[in-house]
Amino acid sequence: MDHHHEQSFVSKYIFSFDHKMIGKQYFTLAMTMGFIGGILAVLIRLQLGFPSRPWPFLENLFPTGMASGIMTPEFYVSLFTMHGTIMVFFLLSLLPVSGFGNFLIPLQIGARDMAFPFLNMLSFWTVVPGAIIVIISFFVEGGAAASGWTAYPPLSGIRSAIPGSGAGQTLWLVGMMFFVASFTMGGLNFVVTILNLRTKGLRLMRMPLTTWAQFVVGILGLLSFPALAAGALLLMFDRSLGTSFFLPAGIFIGDTLMPHEGGSPLLWQHLFWFLGHPEVYIIMLPAMGFTSDILATFCRRPIFGYRSMVYAIMAIGTLSFLVWGHHMFVSGMSPFLGSLFVVTTLAIAIPSAVKAFNWLFTIVKARIQFTSASLFALGVVSLFVTGGLTGIFLGTNAVDIQLHDTYFVVGHFHFIMAGAGLFGAFAAVYYWYPKMFGRMLSERLGKIHFWITFVAYYAVFFPMHYLGHSGMMRRIYDPNVYEYLAPLQPVNLFITIAAFVLFIGQLFFLWNYFVSMRRGAPAEANPWKSAGFEWSTPPKPGHGNWEGEIPEAHRWPYEYAAPGRKRDYTPQWEA
Amino acid sequence: MSTATASAPAAAASSRVDRRLVNRLGLFLGLGGITMLFAAFTSAYIVRSGGEDWTPLELPGAVWVSTILIVLSSGTLEMARRRFTGGALGAFRSWCAVTAALGVGFLLSQLNAWEALNEAGVYLQSHPKSSFFFVLTGVHGAHMIGGVIALLVLFAAAALGRLRPERSDAPALTAIYWHFTGGLWIYLLAVLSLLG
């Protein structure tokens, strides 16, 4: 196959088969969706910081949701539902997994492309309609879905339940079906590529931890997302065709008794969280991989405990299928079953701690080069430890019964999953941008971006633990309706201001990302003097990645500061 | 760790890749995904069958006709695959056509089963078991349609002379998929008749 032929605009930029272009397409889509998700977050904080205060100019943007400038409760519920959906699936899954997975896997294992380039292209063009459908759902009658990103029935199962349960919820389910189809195709491609297309000498135990993470993520996606597809299909039948898979008897909407009987809302929760918890690690594992690769490069040290890191990734992947019940401690599930889920959940702390300690041993006494990439990678370690510790609280059912559905949970998962995932993605962009666009990002803007993001992130989400501990509910529209929550209003105001700062901080990143594509300093082939295989390619590799033969791999990707060598690193591809 | 073999130039990785292996692994992973889909349905079925409103359902006789057709079709496709490896492309085409016809027959027989239920007054929304019957047979039927399309593509490719036994693995891949959907049907039949 000829990989270096001239291509038309359409085959190069739109229906491209090149894994790097497809990766960049995912970046563009994910960043657009992330920007929208960020605006939704700002609107949520606007309501919580200034409950029910009129903002007349917003009426022009949202004529029904913010009629006369005051946010309606229905709109608020749609906002947090869609914020969660967009961020979890369309930013935090698409950017690190579909984006960086596609971009990096062939480069890191010495392959010219993914195993199934056509499937790869198809996978991207399957998720695009999903994203469009999800965005369109804001503009249908009743507004976007409003049953939370977990879409629990009966709220999501009865079309007349609340305005968002109508067309908005239908589009949500259809959009998710597209997402599931795309993501499983992608996962299949990852696994086959990694197992079959490695270059000579690149044994499994010489793969960088980023690729190891993507490998396990591919398997997780392939095995867990079908459960969501099954659940979503049954839910659609309940909504439109009168079945009762999830809907129990005796539900009244207004004065009307619904015809359903015998269904089990708990069944949906089991199906959803059988996907939902692996999904958390689908987001987390790539961030862990990026962090390992980036810390090794900028500490100029081999990653500490490589083998234990690989086994930890596998252990986390396996355990992620056995812990879903910890989301359901208060659902009426058998307490005996709950106790089993406590044990499996706390067991995840072991491989997680292995990773955290290995990072610390890599960092300790190293002369760290503080670049934007390494700062964000250190940020991952910080957020991961903070969020991991609060996870132990929530993973214990006795404590969770108190904290469930409070802001403590919101704080927790914004650290561990959202935060560490996001910081990992930022670290990866700063690190691999030279390979993506052949140019360097501005380090100055990058560091400004890091410090605003890091400080504002803690300012937004750390106080939420306090709010939750004080009893503020997770999905509350106006905390002031309860007398005991009114004294917390200054904290909510503080969080809102910090959230605005956090949002504005991201504009530095967007500016840097788009302007540097044209004006950034030209990048060398290996600007960070990394030992990883992906840096053996030209500064801006073409389709096929290597111009001549693909080099052989002679060692692992973490050969830094080896004694007896002139340089402090020996690349994987040098004999 | 480094073992320098500078004398032998590195072979181009793409030529070392066994496409047959790649395609088969891809297919098996895809089947793994489908298995998880039906595993999720099964677990929902088991949970729901414990409910108080669970009503037994006598399966219509047509499902046994379907079963015979799908078992036969696996046999005829196996004939097709063997003729293909033997280089007998004409016989391959005929057996492909027979298999596709049996596949369509299976789908029609499943429709017949649906109609028989409707005539007996049992609909999708009648009770949980009937809901599961329609959903499981429907989703399985969708996968069968995919198989029939693959067979028709194979038939057309063979007719146009685009398939070469020494190079193409497509008939073998289609056969694996087809046998899998056949086995899946036997499994679903067992679930529907033995559980609840």
GROMACS .gro file of C-alpha atoms in nm, chain A residues 358-526:
model
  169
  358ASN     CA    1   0.583   0.489   4.197
  359TRP     CA    2   0.532   0.844   4.070
  360LEU     CA    3   0.660   0.983   4.399
  361PHE     CA    4   0.969   0.758   4.384
  362THR     CA    5   1.027   0.878   4.029
  363ILE     CA    6   1.005   1.242   4.139
  364VAL     CA    7   1.191   1.225   4.468
  365LYS     CA    8   1.537   1.384   4.455
  366ALA     CA    9   1.506   1.424   4.078
  367ARG     CA   10   1.600   1.754   3.919
  368ILE     CA   11   1.257   1.813   3.771
  369GLN     CA   12   1.237   2.030   3.461
  370PHE     CA   13   0.928   2.240   3.523
  371THR     CA   14   0.759   2.265   3.186
  372SER     CA   15   0.387   2.312   3.128
  373ALA     CA   16   0.362   1.939   3.059
  374SER     CA   17   0.543   1.829   3.374
  375LEU     CA   18   0.348   2.079   3.587
  376PHE     CA   19   0.019   1.937   3.465
  377ALA     CA   20   0.150   1.583   3.521
  378LEU     CA   21   0.237   1.678   3.879
  379GLY     CA   22  -0.113   1.823   3.897
  380VAL     CA   23  -0.251   1.480   3.808
  381VAL     CA   24  -0.061   1.325   4.097
  382SER     CA   25  -0.192   1.590   4.335
  383LEU     CA   26  -0.555   1.564   4.223
  384PHE     CA   27  -0.536   1.186   4.215
  385VAL     CA   28  -0.423   1.166   4.576
  386THR     CA   29  -0.682   1.419   4.694
  387GLY     CA   30  -0.964   1.253   4.506
  388GLY     CA   31  -0.845   0.906   4.595
  389LEU     CA   32  -0.854   0.974   4.966
  390THR     CA   33  -1.213   1.102   4.953
  391GLY     CA   34  -1.294   0.790   4.751
  392ILE     CA   35  -1.216   0.580   5.056
  393PHE     CA   36  -1.485   0.774   5.247
  394LEU     CA   37  -1.744   0.717   4.978
  395GLY     CA   38  -1.645   0.357   4.908
  396THR     CA   39  -1.731   0.261   5.265
  397ASN     CA   40  -2.106   0.209   5.279
  398ALA     CA   41  -2.149   0.324   5.640
  399VAL     CA   42  -2.001   0.664   5.554
  400ASP     CA   43  -2.154   0.682   5.209
  401ILE     CA   44  -2.508   0.659   5.346
  402GLN     CA   45  -2.443   0.995   5.510
  403LEU     CA   46  -2.258   1.156   5.221
  404HIS     CA   47  -2.446   1.009   4.926
  405ASP     CA   48  -2.599   1.265   4.688
  406THR     CA   49  -2.428   1.557   4.859
  407TYR     CA   50  -2.167   1.799   4.729
  408PHE     CA   51  -1.904   1.575   4.890
  409VAL     CA   52  -1.959   1.338   4.598
  410VAL     CA   53  -1.944   1.624   4.348
  411GLY     CA   54  -1.612   1.735   4.499
  412HIS     CA   55  -1.477   1.380   4.501
  413PHE     CA   56  -1.538   1.288   4.141
  414HIS     CA   57  -1.433   1.626   4.008
  415PHE     CA   58  -1.092   1.557   4.162
  416ILE     CA   59  -1.035   1.195   4.079
  417MET     CA   60  -1.209   1.143   3.748
  418ALA     CA   61  -1.278   1.482   3.595
  419GLY     CA   62  -0.977   1.665   3.738
  420ALA     CA   63  -0.708   1.404   3.700
  421GLY     CA   64  -0.849   1.316   3.356
  422LEU     CA   65  -0.850   1.680   3.247
  423PHE     CA   66  -0.504   1.759   3.384
  424GLY     CA   67  -0.372   1.444   3.218
  425ALA     CA   68  -0.517   1.557   2.886
  426PHE     CA   69  -0.361   1.903   2.925
  427ALA     CA   70  -0.024   1.752   3.016
  428ALA     CA   71  -0.046   1.531   2.709
  429VAL     CA   72  -0.132   1.822   2.479
  430TYR     CA   73   0.162   2.029   2.606
  431TYR     CA   74   0.393   1.730   2.571
  432TRP     CA   75   0.291   1.587   2.232
  433TYR     CA   76   0.182   1.909   2.059
  434PRO     CA   77   0.521   1.936   1.879
  435LYS     CA   78   0.456   1.596   1.719
  436MET     CA   79   0.097   1.689   1.634
  437PHE     CA   80   0.159   2.020   1.460
  438GLY     CA   81   0.536   2.041   1.417
  439ARG     CA   82   0.542   2.353   1.634
  440MET     CA   83   0.594   2.435   2.001
  441LEU     CA   84   0.330   2.575   2.233
  442SER     CA   85   0.419   2.891   2.424
  443GLU     CA   86   0.563   2.778   2.757
  444ARG     CA   87   0.483   3.114   2.914
  445LEU     CA   88   0.114   3.093   2.831
  446GLY     CA   89   0.121   2.727   2.930
  447LYS     CA   90   0.251   2.807   3.277
  448ILE     CA   91  -0.002   3.087   3.325
  449HIS     CA   92  -0.267   2.838   3.219
  450PHE     CA   93  -0.138   2.578   3.463
  451TRP     CA   94  -0.128   2.804   3.769
  452ILE     CA   95  -0.472   2.955   3.708
  453THR     CA   96  -0.617   2.611   3.645
  454PHE     CA   97  -0.447   2.441   3.938
  455VAL     CA   98  -0.533   2.707   4.198
  456ALA     CA   99  -0.883   2.769   4.066
  457TYR     CA  100  -0.951   2.396   4.044
  458TYR     CA  101  -0.877   2.346   4.412
  459ALA     CA  102  -1.069   2.665   4.497
  460VAL     CA  103  -1.376   2.535   4.316
  461PHE     CA  104  -1.385   2.174   4.423
  462PHE     CA  105  -1.215   2.152   4.761
  463PRO     CA  106  -1.481   2.356   4.946
  464MET     CA  107  -1.746   2.129   4.798
  465HIS     CA  108  -1.643   1.858   5.044
  466TYR     CA  109  -1.731   2.098   5.322
  467LEU     CA  110  -2.064   2.186   5.159
  468GLY     CA  111  -2.150   1.819   5.123
  469HIS     CA  112  -2.049   1.740   5.475
  470SER     CA  113  -2.280   2.020   5.588
  471GLY     CA  114  -2.566   1.854   5.403
  472MET     CA  115  -2.596   2.045   5.076
  473MET     CA  116  -2.763   1.818   4.822
  474ARG     CA  117  -2.596   1.736   4.497
  475ARG     CA  118  -2.868   1.847   4.253
  476ILE     CA  119  -3.026   2.130   4.451
  477TYR     CA  120  -3.148   2.425   4.244
  478ASP     CA  121  -3.158   2.690   4.515
  479PRO     CA  122  -2.985   2.609   4.846
  480ASN     CA  123  -3.158   2.901   5.015
  481VAL     CA  124  -3.489   2.715   5.028
  482TYR     CA  125  -3.350   2.534   5.335
  483GLU     CA  126  -3.274   2.747   5.636
  484TYR     CA  127  -2.982   2.529   5.741
  485LEU     CA  128  -2.812   2.575   5.405
  486ALA     CA  129  -2.844   2.954   5.393
  487PRO     CA  130  -2.527   3.015   5.602
  488LEU     CA  131  -2.330   2.828   5.334
  489GLN     CA  132  -2.412   3.088   5.071
  490PRO     CA  133  -2.075   3.271   5.103
  491VAL     CA  134  -1.899   2.941   5.024
  492ASN     CA  135  -2.118   2.895   4.717
  493LEU     CA  136  -2.043   3.250   4.606
  494PHE     CA  137  -1.669   3.186   4.651
  495ILE     CA  138  -1.691   2.868   4.443
  496THR     CA  139  -1.880   3.051   4.170
  497ILE     CA  140  -1.616   3.324   4.147
  498ALA     CA  141  -1.342   3.059   4.138
  499ALA     CA  142  -1.534   2.873   3.865
  500PHE     CA  143  -1.542   3.189   3.653
  501VAL     CA  144  -1.165   3.225   3.699
  502LEU     CA  145  -1.119   2.859   3.606
  503PHE     CA  146  -1.320   2.906   3.289
  504ILE     CA  147  -1.131   3.221   3.188
  505GLY     CA  148  -0.802   3.041   3.253
  506GLN     CA  149  -0.891   2.793   2.980
  507LEU     CA  150  -0.902   3.074   2.725
  508PHE     CA  151  -0.522   3.100   2.763
  509PHE     CA  152  -0.503   2.737   2.657
  510LEU     CA  153  -0.735   2.775   2.359
  511TRP     CA  154  -0.545   3.084   2.240
  512ASN     CA  155  -0.212   2.904   2.281
  513TYR     CA  156  -0.340   2.591   2.103
  514PHE     CA  157  -0.478   2.763   1.796
  515VAL     CA  158  -0.225   3.046   1.756
  516SER     CA  159   0.076   2.817   1.802
  517MET     CA  160  -0.041   2.599   1.511
  518ARG     CA  161   0.070   2.881   1.281
  519ARG     CA  162   0.303   3.096   1.490
  520GLY     CA  163   0.469   2.857   1.735
  521ALA     CA  164   0.845   2.802   1.714
  522PRO     CA  165   0.921   2.514   1.476
  523ALA     CA  166   0.971   2.192   1.668
  524GLU     CA  167   1.266   1.956   1.640
  525ALA     CA  168   1.200   1.586   1.596
  526ASN     CA  169   1.265   1.521   1.966
   0.00000   0.00000   0.00000
